[in-house]
Coordinates of C-alpha atoms and ligand atoms in Angstrom, one line a residue:
Chain A
X94 CA -50.0 5.8 14.0
X95 CA -52.4 6.9 16.7
X96 CA -51.8 10.5 17.6
X97 CA -51.6 9.8 21.3
X98 CA -48.7 7.4 20.7
X99 CA -45.5 9.4 20.2
X100 CA -43.5 6.3 19.5
X101 CA -43.6 3.8 16.6
X102 CA -43.6 0.8 19.0
X103 CA -45.2 0.5 22.5
X104 CA -43.5 0.9 25.8
X105 CA -41.6 -2.2 27.0
X106 CA -39.3 -2.5 24.1
X107 CA -35.6 -3.1 24.9
X108 CA -33.9 0.3 25.4
X109 CA -30.5 1.1 23.9
X110 CA -27.9 1.6 26.6
X111 CA -24.9 3.3 24.9
X112 CA -23.3 4.1 28.3
X113 CA -22.8 0.4 29.0
X114 CA -21.6 -0.2 25.4
X115 CA -18.1 0.2 24.0
X116 CA -17.1 3.8 23.5
X117 CA -17.0 3.5 19.7
X118 CA -20.8 3.3 19.9
X119 CA -21.3 6.6 21.8
X120 CA -21.1 9.1 18.9
X121 CA -24.2 7.7 17.1
X122 CA -26.4 8.1 20.2
X123 CA -25.1 11.5 21.2
X124 CA -25.8 12.8 17.7
X125 CA -29.3 11.2 17.6
X126 CA -30.1 13.0 20.9
X127 CA -29.2 16.3 19.1
X128 CA -31.5 15.2 16.2
X129 CA -28.5 14.6 14.0
X130 CA -27.6 11.5 12.0
X131 CA -24.0 10.4 12.4
X132 CA -22.0 7.6 10.7
X133 CA -18.7 6.3 11.9
X134 CA -15.9 7.4 9.6
X135 CA -12.2 6.6 9.5
X136 CA -10.0 9.7 10.0
X137 CA -7.2 8.1 8.1
X138 CA -8.8 6.9 4.9
X139 CA -12.3 8.5 5.1
X140 CA -14.2 5.1 4.8
X141 CA -17.7 5.2 6.3
X142 CA -18.6 2.1 8.3
X143 CA -21.7 0.9 10.1
X144 CA -22.5 -0.7 12.5
X145 CA -19.6 0.9 14.2
X146 CA -16.5 -1.1 14.9
X147 CA -13.2 -0.6 16.7
X148 CA -11.1 -0.7 13.6
X149 CA -11.4 0.5 10.0
X150 CA -11.9 -2.5 7.8
X151 CA -10.2 -0.8 4.9
X152 CA -7.0 0.7 6.2
X153 CA -6.9 -1.0 9.7
X154 CA -6.7 2.4 11.4
X155 CA -8.0 2.7 14.9
X156 CA -8.7 6.5 14.7
X157 CA -12.4 6.5 14.0
X158 CA -14.7 9.5 14.3
X159 CA -18.3 10.3 13.7
X160 CA -19.5 12.4 10.8
X161 CA -22.8 14.2 10.6
X162 CA -24.6 13.2 7.4
X163 CA -27.8 14.3 5.8
X164 CA -30.7 12.5 7.6
X165 CA -32.0 11.0 4.4
X166 CA -31.7 7.6 2.6
X167 CA -33.6 5.2 0.5
X168 CA -35.3 1.9 1.3
X169 CA -33.1 -1.0 0.5
X170 CA -35.4 -3.7 1.9
X171 CA -38.4 -3.9 4.2
X172 CA -40.5 -6.4 6.1
X173 CA -43.9 -6.4 7.9
X174 CA -43.8 -8.3 11.2
X175 CA -46.9 -10.1 12.3
X176 CA -45.7 -12.4 14.9
X177 CA -44.7 -10.6 18.1
X178 CA -41.3 -11.6 19.4
X179 CA -41.8 -9.7 22.7
X180 CA -44.9 -9.5 24.8
X181 CA -44.8 -5.7 24.4
X182 CA -45.3 -6.1 20.7
X183 CA -48.6 -8.0 20.8
X184 CA -50.8 -4.9 20.2
X185 CA -48.4 -3.4 17.7
X186 CA -48.4 -6.1 15.1
X187 CA -48.2 -5.8 12.2
X188 CA -45.5 -3.2 12.1
X189 CA -42.9 -2.3 9.4
X190 CA -39.2 -2.5 9.6
X191 CA -37.1 -0.9 6.9
X192 CA -33.4 -1.3 6.0
X193 CA -32.4 2.2 4.8
X194 CA -29.3 2.8 2.7
X195 CA -27.4 6.1 2.9
X196 CA -25.9 6.5 -0.6
X197 CA -24.2 9.8 0.5
X198 CA -22.4 8.0 3.4
X199 CA -20.7 5.2 1.6
X200 CA -23.9 3.2 1.2
X201 CA -24.1 2.2 4.8
X202 CA -27.4 0.8 6.0
X203 CA -29.5 1.3 9.1
X204 CA -32.6 -0.5 10.6
X205 CA -35.6 1.5 11.7
X206 CA -39.4 1.5 11.8
X207 CA -41.3 3.2 8.9
X208 CA -43.8 5.7 10.1
X209 CA -47.1 5.7 8.3
X210 CA -49.7 3.2 7.1
X211 CA -48.3 -0.1 8.4
X212 CA -50.5 -2.1 5.9
X213 CA -49.0 -0.4 2.8
X214 CA -46.1 -2.0 1.1
X215 CA -43.1 0.4 1.2
X216 CA -41.4 1.0 -2.2
X217 CA -37.9 -0.3 -2.4
X218 CA -35.6 2.6 -3.4
X219 CA -38.2 5.0 -2.1
X220 CA -36.7 8.1 -0.5
X221 CA -37.0 8.4 3.2
X222 CA -36.1 11.0 5.8
X223 CA -35.1 10.4 9.4
X224 CA -37.5 11.2 12.3
X225 CA -35.9 11.5 15.7
X226 CA -38.0 9.8 18.3
X227 CA -37.1 11.1 21.8
X228 CA -37.7 8.9 24.7
X229 CA -38.1 10.1 28.3
X230 CA -35.5 7.6 29.5
X231 CA -32.8 9.7 27.8
X232 CA -32.3 8.1 24.4
X233 CA -33.4 8.9 20.9
X234 CA -34.3 6.4 18.2
X235 CA -33.8 7.2 14.5
X236 CA -37.0 6.3 12.7
X237 CA -37.9 6.9 9.0
X238 CA -40.8 8.2 6.9
X239 CA -41.3 8.4 3.2
X240 CA -40.4 11.8 1.8
X241 CA -43.3 13.8 0.5
Chain B
X1295 CA -23.7 -5.0 -5.1
X1296 CA -20.5 -6.9 -5.3
X1297 CA -19.6 -8.7 -8.5
X1298 CA -20.6 -12.3 -7.8
X1299 CA -18.0 -14.9 -8.8
X1300 CA -19.5 -16.7 -11.8
X1301 CA -20.0 -20.4 -12.0
X1302 CA -18.4 -21.5 -15.3
X1303 CA -18.1 -25.1 -16.2
X1304 CA -17.3 -25.0 -19.9
X1305 CA -14.0 -26.8 -19.4
X1306 CA -15.9 -29.8 -18.2
X1307 CA -18.0 -30.2 -21.2
X1308 CA -18.0 -33.8 -22.6
X1309 CA -16.6 -35.4 -19.5
X1310 CA -18.4 -37.6 -17.0
X1311 CA -18.3 -36.4 -13.4
X1312 CA -15.8 -39.1 -12.5
X1313 CA -13.4 -38.0 -15.3
X1314 CA -13.8 -34.3 -14.5
X1315 CA -13.4 -35.0 -10.8
X1316 CA -10.2 -37.0 -11.4
X1317 CA -8.7 -34.1 -13.4
X1318 CA -9.3 -31.8 -10.5
X1319 CA -7.0 -33.9 -8.3
X1320 CA -4.3 -31.2 -8.2
X1321 CA -6.5 -29.0 -6.1
X1322 CA -5.6 -29.4 -2.5
X1323 CA -8.7 -30.9 -0.9
X1324 CA -10.0 -33.7 1.2
X1325 CA -11.6 -35.3 -1.8
X1326 CA -12.0 -39.1 -1.5
X1327 CA -9.9 -39.3 1.6
X1328 CA -12.8 -39.7 4.1
X1329 CA -16.3 -41.1 4.1
X1330 CA -19.4 -41.2 6.2
X1331 CA -19.8 -44.8 7.4
X1332 CA -22.3 -44.6 10.3
X1333 CA -25.7 -42.9 10.7
X1334 CA -27.5 -42.5 14.0
X1335 CA -30.8 -40.8 14.8
X1336 CA -33.0 -40.7 17.8
X1337 CA -36.7 -40.8 17.5
X1338 CA -37.9 -37.4 16.4
X1339 CA -40.2 -35.4 18.7
X1340 CA -42.3 -32.3 18.7
X1341 CA -40.8 -29.5 20.7
X1342 CA -40.9 -30.6 24.4
X1343 CA -41.9 -34.1 23.4
X1344 CA -38.7 -35.9 24.2
X1345 CA -39.2 -38.0 27.4
X1346 CA -35.4 -37.8 28.1
X1347 CA -32.8 -35.1 28.4
X1348 CA -30.9 -33.5 25.6
X1349 CA -27.7 -35.1 26.8
X1350 CA -29.3 -38.6 26.6
X1351 CA -30.5 -37.8 23.1
X1352 CA -26.9 -37.0 22.1
X1353 CA -25.7 -40.3 23.7
X1354 CA -28.3 -42.3 21.9
X1355 CA -27.5 -40.8 18.5
X1356 CA -23.8 -41.3 18.9
X1357 CA -24.3 -44.9 20.0
X1358 CA -26.6 -45.6 17.1
X1359 CA -24.1 -44.1 14.6
X1360 CA -21.3 -46.3 16.0
X1361 CA -23.5 -49.4 15.9
X1362 CA -24.5 -48.6 12.3
X1363 CA -20.8 -48.3 11.4
X1364 CA -20.1 -51.6 13.1
X1365 CA -17.5 -50.2 15.6
X1366 CA -17.6 -50.1 19.4
X1367 CA -18.5 -46.7 20.8
X1368 CA -15.2 -46.7 22.6
X1369 CA -13.3 -46.6 19.3
X1370 CA -14.7 -43.1 18.5
X1371 CA -11.6 -40.9 19.0
X1372 CA -12.9 -37.6 17.6
X1373 CA -16.0 -35.5 18.4
X1374 CA -17.2 -32.6 16.3
X1375 CA -20.2 -30.4 16.4
X1376 CA -21.4 -26.8 15.7
X1377 CA -23.9 -24.2 16.8
X1378 CA -22.8 -24.1 20.4
X1379 CA -24.0 -27.6 21.1
X1380 CA -24.5 -27.9 24.8
X1381 CA -23.1 -31.4 25.0
X1382 CA -19.3 -30.8 25.1
X1383 CA -17.0 -33.4 23.7
X1384 CA -15.1 -33.9 26.9
X1385 CA -18.3 -34.7 28.8
X1386 CA -19.5 -37.0 26.0
X1387 CA -16.1 -38.7 25.8
X1388 CA -16.0 -39.3 29.5
X1389 CA -19.6 -40.4 29.8
X1390 CA -19.3 -42.8 26.9
X1391 CA -16.0 -44.2 28.0
X1392 CA -14.1 -43.4 24.8
X1393 CA -10.6 -44.9 25.0
X1394 CA -8.9 -41.8 23.8
X1395 CA -10.0 -38.4 22.5
X1396 CA -7.9 -37.1 19.6
X1397 CA -10.2 -34.3 18.3
X1398 CA -12.6 -32.0 20.2
X1399 CA -13.8 -29.7 17.5
X1400 CA -16.6 -27.1 17.0
X1401 CA -17.6 -25.0 14.1
X1402 CA -18.0 -21.5 15.5
X1403 CA -21.3 -19.6 15.1
X1404 CA -24.7 -20.1 16.6
X1405 CA -26.6 -21.2 13.6
X1406 CA -27.2 -24.3 11.5
X1407 CA -24.6 -22.9 9.0
X1408 CA -22.0 -25.1 10.6
X1409 CA -23.5 -28.5 10.0
X1410 CA -21.9 -29.3 6.6
X1411 CA -18.6 -27.6 7.8
X1412 CA -18.6 -29.8 10.9
X1413 CA -18.5 -32.9 8.7
X1414 CA -15.8 -31.1 6.6
X1415 CA -13.8 -30.6 9.7
X1416 CA -14.1 -34.2 10.6
X1417 CA -13.0 -35.3 7.1
X1418 CA -10.0 -33.0 7.3
X1419 CA -9.0 -34.4 10.7
X1420 CA -9.3 -37.9 9.4
X1421 CA -7.3 -37.0 6.3
X1422 CA -4.6 -35.4 8.4
X1423 CA -4.4 -38.4 10.6
X1424 CA -5.5 -36.6 13.8
X1425 CA -8.3 -39.1 14.4
X1426 CA -9.6 -42.4 13.0
X1427 CA -13.3 -42.3 13.8
X1428 CA -14.8 -38.8 14.2
X1429 CA -18.4 -38.6 15.3
X1430 CA -20.2 -35.4 14.2
X1431 CA -23.3 -34.9 16.3
X1432 CA -26.0 -32.4 17.2
X1433 CA -28.7 -32.7 19.9
X1434 CA -31.5 -30.3 20.6
X1435 CA -34.2 -30.4 23.2
X1436 CA -36.0 -27.2 22.7
X1437 CA -38.5 -28.2 25.3
X1438 CA -35.8 -28.6 27.9
X1439 CA -34.0 -25.4 26.8
X1440 CA -35.1 -22.1 25.3
X1441 CA -36.9 -21.8 22.0
X1442 CA -34.9 -20.3 19.1
X1443 CA -37.8 -18.3 17.7
X1444 CA -38.8 -16.6 21.0
X1445 CA -36.2 -13.9 21.6
X1446 CA -36.0 -12.9 25.3
X1447 CA -37.0 -9.2 25.9
X1448 CA -34.3 -7.6 27.9
X1449 CA -35.0 -4.2 29.5
X1450 CA -32.0 -2.7 27.8
X1451 CA -29.5 -3.7 25.2
X1452 CA -25.9 -2.8 24.4
X1453 CA -23.6 -2.9 21.4
X1454 CA -24.9 -3.9 18.0
X1455 CA -28.3 -5.0 19.4
X1456 CA -29.0 -1.3 20.0
X1457 CA -29.4 -0.7 16.3
X1458 CA -32.0 -3.5 15.8
X1459 CA -33.9 -4.7 18.9
X1460 CA -35.5 -1.4 20.0
X1461 CA -37.2 -1.5 16.5
X1462 CA -38.7 -4.9 17.2
X1463 CA -36.2 -6.6 14.9
X1464 CA -33.9 -9.4 15.8
X1465 CA -35.2 -12.9 15.4
X1466 CA -33.8 -15.2 12.7
X1467 CA -37.0 -15.0 10.7
X1468 CA -36.9 -11.2 10.8
X1469 CA -33.2 -11.1 9.8
X1470 CA -33.6 -13.5 6.9
X1471 CA -36.9 -12.0 5.7
X1472 CA -35.1 -8.7 4.9
X1473 CA -32.5 -10.4 2.8
X1474 CA -35.1 -12.5 1.0
X1475 CA -37.2 -9.4 0.2
X1476 CA -34.2 -7.8 -1.4
X1477 CA -33.5 -10.9 -3.4
X1478 CA -37.1 -11.1 -4.5
X1479 CA -37.0 -7.5 -5.6
X1480 CA -33.7 -7.8 -7.5
X1481 CA -34.9 -10.8 -9.5
X1482 CA -38.7 -10.5 -9.6
X1483 CA -39.1 -13.7 -7.6
X1484 CA -42.6 -14.6 -6.6
X1485 CA -44.0 -16.1 -3.4
X1486 CA -44.7 -19.3 -5.4
X1487 CA -41.0 -20.2 -5.3
X1488 CA -41.0 -20.1 -1.5
X1489 CA -44.2 -22.1 -1.4
X1490 CA -42.7 -24.8 -3.6
X1491 CA -39.9 -25.3 -1.1
X1492 CA -42.3 -25.7 1.8
X1493 CA -44.5 -28.1 -0.2
X1494 CA -41.6 -30.2 -1.4
X1495 CA -40.5 -30.8 2.2
X1496 CA -44.0 -31.7 3.3
X1497 CA -44.4 -33.9 0.3
X1498 CA -41.3 -35.9 1.1
X1499 CA -42.2 -36.2 4.8
X1500 CA -45.3 -38.1 3.8
X1501 CA -43.1 -41.0 2.7
X1502 CA -40.9 -40.9 5.8
X1503 CA -42.4 -42.5 9.0
X1504 CA -39.7 -40.9 11.1
X1505 CA -40.9 -37.4 10.2
X1506 CA -42.8 -35.4 12.7
X1507 CA -45.1 -34.2 9.9
X1508 CA -45.6 -37.8 8.5
X1509 CA -49.3 -38.1 7.8
X1510 CA -49.8 -34.4 7.8
X1511 CA -49.6 -33.2 4.1
X1512 CA -49.6 -29.6 3.2
X1513 CA -51.8 -28.1 0.5
X1514 CA -51.1 -24.9 -1.3
X1515 CA -54.3 -23.5 0.2
X1516 CA -53.1 -24.3 3.7
X1517 CA -49.8 -22.6 2.9
X1518 CA -51.5 -19.5 1.5
X1519 CA -54.0 -19.3 4.4
X1520 CA -51.4 -19.8 7.1
X1521 CA -50.6 -16.7 9.2
X1522 CA -47.7 -14.5 8.3
X1523 CA -44.8 -14.6 10.7
X1524 CA -42.9 -11.9 8.9
X1525 CA -43.6 -11.1 5.3
X1526 CA -42.6 -12.8 3.0
X1527 CA -42.6 -15.8 5.4
X1528 CA -45.8 -17.6 6.2
X1529 CA -45.9 -20.0 9.1
X1530 CA -45.0 -22.9 6.7
X1531 CA -41.9 -21.0 5.4
X1532 CA -40.3 -21.3 8.8
X1533 CA -38.5 -24.3 10.3
X1534 CA -40.1 -26.3 13.1
X1535 CA -38.8 -26.5 16.6
X1536 CA -38.2 -30.0 17.8
X1537 CA -36.4 -32.4 20.2
X1538 CA -34.1 -34.9 18.7
X1539 CA -30.5 -35.8 18.0
X1540 CA -28.5 -37.1 15.0
X1541 CA -24.9 -38.2 14.4
X1542 CA -22.6 -39.6 11.7
X1543 CA -19.3 -41.4 11.9
X1544 CA -16.5 -40.2 9.5
X1545 CA -13.5 -42.3 8.9
X1546 CA -10.8 -42.7 6.2
X1547 CA -11.8 -43.9 2.8
X1548 CA -9.5 -46.8 3.2
X1549 CA -11.2 -48.0 6.4
X1550 CA -14.6 -47.2 4.9
X1551 CA -14.3 -49.9 2.3
X1552 CA -14.3 -52.7 4.9
X1553 CA -17.3 -51.4 6.9
X1554 CA -20.8 -52.8 6.8
X1555 CA -22.6 -50.1 4.8
X1556 CA -21.8 -48.5 1.4
X1557 CA -19.6 -45.5 2.2
X1558 CA -20.7 -42.0 1.3
X1559 CA -17.3 -40.5 0.2
X1560 CA -16.7 -36.9 1.0
X1561 CA -16.0 -35.1 -2.3
X1562 CA -15.6 -31.6 -1.0
X1563 CA -16.6 -29.3 1.8
X1564 CA -16.5 -25.5 1.9
X1565 CA -17.1 -23.2 4.8
X1566 CA -16.9 -19.6 5.7
X1567 CA -18.4 -16.5 4.2
X1568 CA -18.0 -13.8 1.6
X1569 CA -16.6 -10.3 2.1
X1570 CA -17.9 -8.7 5.3
X1571 CA -20.9 -10.9 5.6
X1572 CA -20.7 -10.4 9.3
X1573 CA -20.8 -6.6 9.0
X1574 CA -23.3 -5.7 11.7
X1575 CA -26.7 -4.0 11.3
X1576 CA -27.3 -5.7 7.9
X1577 CA -24.3 -4.1 6.2
X1578 CA -23.0 -7.2 4.3
X1579 CA -22.3 -5.8 0.8
X1580 CA -23.7 -8.8 -1.0
X1581 CA -27.0 -8.7 0.7
X1582 CA -29.8 -10.2 -1.3
X1583 CA -28.2 -13.6 -1.2
X1584 CA -27.7 -16.7 1.0
X1585 CA -23.9 -16.0 1.3
X1586 CA -22.7 -18.8 -1.0
X1587 CA -21.2 -16.4 -3.6
X1588 CA -17.7 -17.4 -2.7
X1589 CA -18.3 -20.9 -1.3
X1590 CA -20.2 -22.5 -4.2
X1591 CA -17.5 -22.0 -6.9
X1592 CA -14.9 -23.2 -4.4
X1593 CA -16.9 -26.3 -3.6
X1594 CA -17.4 -27.2 -7.3
X1595 CA -13.7 -26.6 -8.0
X1596 CA -12.6 -28.8 -5.2
X1597 CA -14.9 -31.6 -6.3
X1598 CA -14.2 -31.1 -10.0
X1599 CA -17.9 -31.3 -10.8
X1600 CA -20.6 -29.0 -12.1
X1601 CA -24.1 -28.3 -10.8
X1602 CA -25.7 -30.6 -13.4
X1603 CA -23.8 -33.5 -11.9
X1604 CA -25.6 -33.2 -8.5
X1605 CA -28.4 -35.7 -8.2
X1606 CA -30.1 -34.6 -4.9
X1607 CA -29.8 -31.7 -2.5
X1608 CA -30.5 -31.3 1.1
X1609 CA -30.7 -27.5 1.5
X1610 CA -31.0 -26.3 5.1
X1611 CA -34.4 -24.7 5.6
X1612 CA -34.3 -22.1 8.3
X1613 CA -36.7 -20.2 6.0
X1614 CA -37.8 -21.1 2.5
X1615 CA -36.6 -17.9 1.0
X1616 CA -33.1 -18.7 2.0
X1617 CA -33.4 -22.1 0.3
X1618 CA -34.4 -20.5 -2.9
X1619 CA -31.4 -18.1 -2.8
X1620 CA -29.1 -21.1 -2.0
X1621 CA -30.3 -23.1 -5.1
X1622 CA -29.6 -20.0 -7.3
X1623 CA -26.1 -19.4 -5.8
X1624 CA -25.2 -23.1 -6.3
X1625 CA -25.9 -22.7 -10.0
X1626 CA -29.0 -24.9 -10.3
X1627 CA -30.7 -22.0 -12.1
X1628 CA -29.9 -18.4 -13.0
X1629 CA -31.4 -15.8 -10.8
X1630 CA -33.8 -14.7 -13.5
X1631 CA -35.0 -18.4 -13.9
X1632 CA -35.9 -18.7 -10.3
X1633 CA -39.7 -18.6 -10.8
X1634 CA -39.6 -21.3 -13.4
X1635 CA -37.1 -23.6 -11.7
X1636 CA -38.3 -23.4 -8.1
X1637 CA -41.6 -25.2 -8.6
X1638 CA -43.1 -28.2 -6.9
X1639 CA -42.6 -30.4 -10.0
X1640 CA -38.9 -29.7 -10.2
X1641 CA -38.0 -30.0 -6.5
X1642 CA -39.8 -33.2 -5.6
X1643 CA -39.2 -36.9 -5.8
X1644 CA -39.7 -39.1 -7.8
X1645 CA -39.9 -37.0 -11.1
X1646 CA -38.3 -33.7 -10.3
X1647 CA -35.2 -32.3 -12.0
X1648 CA -33.6 -31.7 -8.6
X1649 CA -35.3 -33.2 -5.6
X1650 CA -34.5 -31.3 -2.4
X1651 CA -35.0 -32.1 1.3
X1652 CA -36.0 -35.7 0.5
X1653 CA -36.7 -36.7 4.2
X1654 CA -38.8 -33.6 5.0
X1655 CA -35.8 -31.7 6.5
X1656 CA -36.1 -28.9 9.0
X1657 CA -39.6 -28.1 7.9
X1658 CA -41.3 -31.4 8.1
X1659 CA -39.0 -34.2 9.3
X1660 CA -37.3 -32.8 12.4
X1661 CA -35.4 -29.7 13.2
X1662 CA -32.1 -31.2 14.4
X1663 CA -30.3 -28.0 13.2
X1664 CA -29.7 -29.7 9.9
X1665 CA -27.9 -32.8 11.2
X1666 CA -30.8 -34.8 9.9
X1667 CA -30.0 -33.4 6.4
X1668 CA -26.5 -34.8 6.5
X1669 CA -27.9 -38.2 7.5
X1670 CA -30.4 -38.0 4.6
X1671 CA -27.7 -37.0 2.2
X1672 CA -25.6 -40.1 3.1
X1673 CA -28.7 -42.3 2.9
X1674 CA -29.3 -41.1 -0.7
X1675 CA -25.8 -42.3 -1.5
X1676 CA -26.4 -45.6 0.2
X1677 CA -29.7 -46.0 -1.6
X1678 CA -31.9 -46.2 1.5
X1679 CA -33.9 -43.0 1.5
X1680 CA -37.7 -43.2 1.8
X1681 CA -37.6 -40.9 -1.3
X1682 CA -34.7 -42.6 -3.0
X1683 CA -33.4 -40.8 -6.1
X1684 CA -32.7 -43.4 -8.7
X1685 CA -29.0 -44.1 -9.4
X1686 CA -28.0 -41.4 -7.0
X1687 CA -24.3 -40.8 -7.2
X1688 CA -23.8 -37.2 -6.0
X1689 CA -25.6 -35.8 -3.0
X1690 CA -25.2 -32.2 -1.6
X1691 CA -25.8 -30.6 1.7
X1692 CA -26.2 -26.8 1.8
X1693 CA -26.0 -25.4 5.3
X1694 CA -26.7 -21.9 6.6
X1695 CA -28.2 -20.2 4.6
X1696 CA -28.3 -16.3 4.6
X1697 CA -26.4 -16.2 7.9
X1698 CA -22.9 -14.8 8.4
X1699 CA -21.2 -18.3 8.4
X1700 CA -22.3 -21.0 6.1
X1701 CA -21.0 -24.3 4.7
X1702 CA -21.4 -27.0 2.0
X1703 CA -20.8 -30.7 1.7
X1704 CA -20.7 -32.9 -1.3
X1705 CA -20.9 -36.7 -1.0
X1706 CA -20.6 -39.4 -3.7
X1707 CA -21.1 -43.0 -4.1
Ligands
LIG1337 ZN1 -9.5 3.6 7.3

């Protein structure tokens, strides 16, 4: 990652817009802005669920909250993308996408970019930590890097 | 990982498939109640190559299917499709002057996972007496409309897309590559298995003059040297984009016996998904799979047959990795046997243990969203494929795969 580039991917990527999304999405993005990792959790039966949903799939309760969890996980799968699906990505290819599992939060998974050498194959099950990528437009993306 | 329902067929040992199938008769199914009796395809074009509109392609495929079945178009009284086909039944029925419309049916979901299920729906409607002649059709003019592979770049996104698109992740290839990588990791599957699927499709297309890739064989070197789209998928691991349309006519088994062509009887069809396969942001519990863990056992149970009874398979190729996972989940090999089983020799006509995609399919014949695979599966039962499997009795279509909603179809002679 070039040092002048504060972001994993170039400008021009689609920006998350939680304000225009259903309210059950808001907690994740508010926490990320505070550099915290939050996972939706049912207040009735304590089930973690992600992506967020309006109902708990386990007990069918509608009382869902957000729980701050340790910003760590392990790589469940990964891919290296060579074909740019947006014009903005032309210069960024190849780049790595990881699917990160959070064993301490019900095993939920999240998508992010992996910071570091984009040409090196990431280890599946490798431990990663969250990196909070603040954008001037007012949102924060949760990215990942291998733990030292 | 969830416990995958096992495929066990010990109780069928020593029986022919017809005997075993007859013993499964108490399972409530559509078995032997309906058949595919008409096949229609337009000429197949490269993307943007169709000189006519998508609607006209749909009309042509439906008219050809009716002609092949030996019935006037006006006698079609049911229309079924999938994948948000833009050519709505009510427009088709009015434009084609159908006498009456008794069924207007679509399999929900945007992908090719619905193609086998759409035929299953048609068979169920016929068996239930809702309609007499149901036409299942799909038309695609990716030149006239948008391209599937080129996701538009919105300035901002809402909902579930917030957790994927800002990371440059969201095309079908990117979604299925992640599942495939996990599968390859869990079972030590090599790239060679994916390459074998691509090469099998191209091999079969060389015998099929309808195929867009007819006359354009693929060598392993070309495969290896082709650019990565998203690892582990090379260019040749990804389906084409095309213009074309295909259709089949489904009617009752009773009527089918008096029609011009040998009927392809519908043995079984299964559709749907496993537990929380639609959980967003890649949270399906059973992840390194093509999502047939619950469908395949159901399909075999309904048909009363076992994997070894299947003579030929059309396995929807969105991406080769998903085909490999599909073959495993349908019991053609154990996960740990994948590298040995998924090789060019086994997957190709005429000598292979299990020839797949014998017309060239989505990779090399034409990407009609899998509808061309249903046509080919029926052709194998009729005995008229350009890669005709000898004494073909049971022909399978696997549709999806590795998407939240998938489906299967079994035909027999
Ligand atoms: Zn709950």
